[in-house]
Short mmCIF file of C-alpha atoms in Angstrom, two decimals:
data_model
loop_
_atom_site.label_atom_id
_atom_site.label_comp_id
_atom_site.label_asym_id
_atom_site.label_seq_id
_atom_site.Cartn_x
_atom_site.Cartn_y
_atom_site.Cartn_z
CA MET A 1 0.00 0.00 0.00
CA ASP A 2 1.33 3.42 -0.94
CA LEU A 3 2.78 5.62 1.81
CA LEU A 4 0.24 8.33 0.96
CA ASP A 5 -2.75 5.96 0.83
CA PRO A 6 -5.31 7.57 3.20
CA ARG A 7 -6.21 4.10 4.55
CA ARG A 8 -2.70 3.53 5.89
CA ALA A 9 -1.94 4.64 9.45
CA VAL A 10 1.46 6.35 9.29
CA ALA A 11 3.22 9.13 11.15
CA PRO A 12 2.34 12.53 9.66
CA LEU A 13 4.72 13.73 6.97
CA SER A 14 6.73 16.86 7.71
CA ARG A 15 5.68 20.10 6.07
CA ALA A 16 8.65 19.97 3.71
CA ALA A 17 7.88 16.37 2.77
CA ARG A 18 4.25 17.23 2.04
CA VAL A 19 5.26 20.15 -0.20
CA ALA A 20 7.72 17.88 -2.00
CA ALA A 21 5.00 15.26 -2.46
CA LEU A 22 2.64 17.87 -3.94
CA GLU A 23 5.39 19.09 -6.26
CA GLU A 24 5.87 15.51 -7.45
CA VAL A 25 2.15 15.22 -8.21
CA GLN A 26 2.24 18.51 -10.07
CA ALA A 27 5.23 17.38 -12.15
CA ASP A 28 3.14 14.38 -13.20
CA ILE A 29 0.21 16.70 -14.00
CA ARG A 30 2.44 18.78 -16.29
CA ALA A 31 3.54 15.62 -18.08
CA LEU A 32 -0.02 14.45 -18.82
CA ARG A 33 -1.11 14.55 -22.46
CA MET A 34 -4.46 13.38 -23.83
CA PRO A 35 -5.47 13.38 -27.53
CA GLY A 36 -8.52 15.61 -26.97
CA PHE A 37 -6.79 18.27 -24.90
CA ALA A 38 -6.49 21.70 -26.52
CA GLY A 39 -3.78 23.03 -24.23
CA PRO A 40 -1.13 22.01 -21.70
CA PRO A 41 -2.02 21.07 -18.11
CA VAL A 42 -2.51 23.81 -15.53
CA HIS A 43 -2.21 23.74 -11.75
CA GLY A 44 -1.91 26.15 -8.83
CA PRO A 45 0.96 26.35 -6.33
CA PRO A 46 1.62 23.47 -3.88
CA VAL A 47 -0.28 25.13 -1.03
CA LEU A 48 -0.57 23.13 2.19
CA SER A 49 -4.20 23.86 2.97
CA SER A 50 -7.12 22.19 4.71
CA VAL A 51 -9.42 23.87 2.14
CA PHE A 52 -9.55 22.13 -1.25
CA LEU A 53 -11.25 23.90 -4.17
CA LEU A 54 -12.20 21.64 -7.09
CA GLY A 55 -13.00 23.19 -10.46
CA GLN A 56 -14.08 21.52 -13.69
CA ALA A 57 -11.17 22.17 -16.06
CA PRO A 58 -9.00 25.07 -17.21
CA GLY A 59 -10.51 27.35 -19.83
CA PRO A 60 -8.83 28.53 -23.03
CA HIS A 61 -6.81 31.29 -21.30
CA GLU A 62 -5.53 29.55 -18.15
CA ALA A 63 -2.47 27.91 -19.74
CA ARG A 64 -1.22 31.32 -20.91
CA PHE A 65 -1.31 32.65 -17.34
CA GLY A 66 -0.18 29.37 -15.74
CA ARG A 67 -2.84 29.26 -13.05
CA PRO A 68 -6.46 28.11 -12.61
CA PHE A 69 -9.40 30.52 -12.78
CA ALA A 70 -7.27 33.18 -14.47
CA TRP A 71 -9.93 34.67 -16.75
CA THR A 72 -13.56 35.81 -16.64
CA ALA A 73 -14.89 32.98 -14.46
CA GLY A 74 -12.03 33.65 -12.04
CA LYS A 75 -13.03 37.28 -11.65
CA THR A 76 -16.50 36.16 -10.60
CA LEU A 77 -15.20 33.40 -8.35
CA PHE A 78 -12.83 35.70 -6.47
CA ALA A 79 -15.55 38.35 -6.18
CA TRP A 80 -17.64 35.65 -4.47
CA MET A 81 -14.77 34.88 -2.07
CA ALA A 82 -14.38 38.56 -1.21
CA ARG A 83 -18.12 38.77 -0.61
CA SER A 84 -18.10 35.60 1.49
CA PHE A 85 -15.17 36.30 3.83
CA GLY A 86 -13.22 39.28 2.54
CA ALA A 87 -10.25 37.53 0.91
CA THR A 88 -8.46 39.04 -2.06
CA GLU A 89 -7.57 36.87 -5.04
CA ASP A 90 -3.87 36.81 -4.11
CA ARG A 91 -4.58 35.82 -0.53
CA PHE A 92 -7.01 33.13 -1.63
CA ARG A 93 -4.46 31.62 -4.03
CA GLU A 94 -1.85 31.64 -1.24
CA ARG A 95 -4.07 29.79 1.25
CA VAL A 96 -6.35 27.42 -0.68
CA TYR A 97 -5.30 24.42 -2.76
CA MET A 98 -6.89 24.70 -6.20
CA ALA A 99 -7.42 21.51 -8.19
CA ALA A 100 -9.68 20.43 -11.06
CA VAL A 101 -11.49 17.35 -12.32
CA VAL A 102 -9.48 17.61 -15.55
CA ARG A 103 -6.17 19.48 -15.69
CA ALA A 104 -6.07 20.80 -19.27
CA PHE A 105 -8.49 22.73 -21.47
CA PRO A 106 -10.70 20.17 -23.25
CA GLY A 107 -11.33 22.44 -26.24
CA LYS A 108 -14.49 23.79 -27.83
CA THR A 109 -17.62 22.11 -29.13
CA SER A 110 -18.84 22.67 -32.67
CA GLY A 111 -21.30 25.18 -31.21
CA GLY A 112 -18.50 27.24 -29.66
CA GLY A 113 -18.96 26.31 -26.01
CA ASP A 114 -16.35 24.61 -23.83
CA ARG A 115 -16.37 20.86 -24.36
CA VAL A 116 -17.33 18.72 -21.36
CA PRO A 117 -14.40 16.41 -20.51
CA SER A 118 -14.83 12.79 -21.58
CA PRO A 119 -14.99 9.91 -19.06
CA ALA A 120 -11.48 8.87 -20.17
CA GLU A 121 -10.11 12.38 -19.54
CA ILE A 122 -11.77 12.48 -16.12
CA GLU A 123 -10.32 9.09 -15.25
CA ALA A 124 -6.84 10.14 -16.39
CA SER A 125 -6.83 12.92 -13.77
CA ARG A 126 -8.51 10.99 -10.95
CA GLY A 127 -5.22 9.65 -9.65
CA PHE A 128 -3.89 13.18 -9.20
CA LEU A 129 -6.88 14.03 -7.01
CA GLU A 130 -6.45 10.88 -4.95
CA ARG A 131 -2.80 11.72 -4.31
CA GLU A 132 -3.48 15.37 -3.53
CA VAL A 133 -6.22 14.51 -1.06
CA ALA A 134 -4.01 11.88 0.59
CA ILE A 135 -1.22 14.44 1.05
CA LEU A 136 -3.38 17.34 2.19
CA ARG A 137 -6.17 15.49 4.05
CA PRO A 138 -8.46 18.52 3.63
CA ARG A 139 -11.35 19.18 5.98
CA LEU A 140 -13.35 21.32 3.56
CA VAL A 141 -13.91 20.61 -0.14
CA VAL A 142 -15.50 23.28 -2.35
CA PRO A 143 -16.58 21.82 -5.71
CA VAL A 144 -17.31 24.56 -8.24
CA GLY A 145 -19.73 23.75 -11.05
CA ARG A 146 -21.90 20.80 -11.96
CA LEU A 147 -19.14 18.44 -13.13
CA ALA A 148 -17.04 18.99 -10.01
CA ILE A 149 -20.09 18.63 -7.78
CA GLU A 150 -21.00 15.32 -9.44
CA GLN A 151 -17.46 14.02 -8.98
CA VAL A 152 -17.68 14.71 -5.25
CA LEU A 153 -21.35 14.10 -4.44
CA GLY A 154 -22.41 11.67 -7.16
CA ARG A 155 -23.82 11.72 -10.67
CA GLY A 156 -27.15 13.38 -11.18
CA THR A 157 -26.74 15.72 -8.21
CA ARG A 158 -28.91 18.78 -8.84
CA LEU A 159 -27.50 22.23 -8.13
CA ASP A 160 -30.65 23.35 -6.35
CA ALA A 161 -30.41 20.31 -4.07
CA VAL A 162 -26.90 21.02 -2.77
CA VAL A 163 -25.91 24.66 -3.33
CA GLY A 164 -26.64 26.55 -0.12
CA GLY A 165 -26.17 23.56 2.15
CA MET A 166 -23.30 21.48 3.51
CA VAL A 167 -22.68 17.74 3.27
CA HIS A 168 -20.31 15.68 5.42
CA GLN A 169 -18.97 12.62 3.65
CA GLU A 170 -15.89 10.70 2.54
CA TYR A 171 -13.89 11.98 -0.42
CA HIS A 172 -11.04 9.78 -1.67
CA GLY A 173 -10.81 8.15 1.74
CA VAL A 174 -10.89 11.36 3.81
CA GLU A 175 -13.85 12.66 5.85
CA VAL A 176 -14.67 16.17 4.62
CA ASP A 177 -17.30 18.86 4.70
CA VAL A 178 -18.54 19.77 1.22
CA ILE A 179 -19.89 23.23 0.36
CA ALA A 180 -20.83 23.35 -3.33
CA LEU A 181 -20.86 26.43 -5.53
CA PRO A 182 -22.27 26.91 -9.04
CA HIS A 183 -19.84 27.53 -11.87
CA PRO A 184 -19.01 31.25 -12.17
CA SER A 185 -18.85 31.13 -15.97
CA GLY A 186 -20.20 34.15 -17.80
CA ALA A 187 -22.21 31.71 -19.93
CA SER A 188 -24.13 30.51 -16.87
CA THR A 189 -27.33 32.21 -15.75
CA TRP A 190 -28.16 29.76 -12.93
CA PHE A 191 -26.78 31.92 -10.12
CA LYS A 192 -28.27 35.12 -11.56
CA VAL A 193 -31.94 34.09 -11.31
CA GLU A 194 -34.02 32.41 -8.62
CA PRO A 195 -33.63 30.06 -6.90
CA GLY A 196 -29.93 30.14 -7.83
CA ARG A 197 -29.34 33.69 -6.65
CA THR A 198 -30.68 32.98 -3.16
CA LEU A 199 -28.94 29.59 -2.94
CA LEU A 200 -25.61 31.17 -3.92
CA ASP A 201 -26.06 33.78 -1.17
CA GLN A 202 -26.71 30.98 1.34
CA ALA A 203 -23.66 29.03 0.14
CA LEU A 204 -21.37 32.04 0.45
CA ARG A 205 -22.61 32.80 3.96
CA ARG A 206 -22.10 29.19 4.97
CA LEU A 207 -18.62 29.15 3.42
CA GLY A 208 -17.60 32.31 5.26
CA ARG A 209 -18.70 30.82 8.59
CA HIS A 210 -16.91 27.49 8.13
CA PRO A 211 -14.18 26.86 10.77
CA GLU A 212 -11.55 26.00 8.14
CA ILE A 213 -12.18 29.26 6.30
CA ARG A 214 -12.02 31.19 9.57
CA LYS A 215 -8.74 29.44 10.37
CA ALA A 216 -7.24 30.09 6.93
CA PHE A 217 -8.38 33.72 6.78
CA PRO A 218 -8.42 35.01 10.35
CA GLU A 219 -7.91 38.63 9.35
CA ASP A 220 -10.57 38.63 6.61
CA ARG A 221 -13.71 39.19 8.69
#
């Protein structure tokens, strides 16, 4: 059984060893290539955090900037974080580990929208998530968007059934709280009309009150 398998009882790794383990995962992420991908893999810094944000996939601009949520959806996401608990984008990136279901831009559909990652592409990145969760052992997971929510809470999960609430469950072998958010894409209208607008408000209030957010952002009140 692997040293980082969450089912194995081992002495906690040192901070330096955990950072090194995350850097190793991220090197493997950068090496990943899939035939359908329209850009290179993207990841955030190896932040040791108990808060784990899970997006869907990078968009068409993220590879150019070398970080997740670097374009329009990111502006909305970080505005939500500021509204929820006062954090700036830079502070959020420094204190929250940002992952994704798929690590490279999947490309566009014939209609011009972002292509939904295939099951094979999702499976190719699953091992990265398992390793990241085993290293970090987060206490709070924040899936952003329908695909990420389904990967954490199960297929067919409706946004209006989970956004605004909190679920406690196991994620890749680790017990976590889950606070789901809709995708902040400019193409989405779900969070701009009811009941999405009210449910988003509830989710952001709940996120801002969560103990792990309070611990990570003690000055942002």
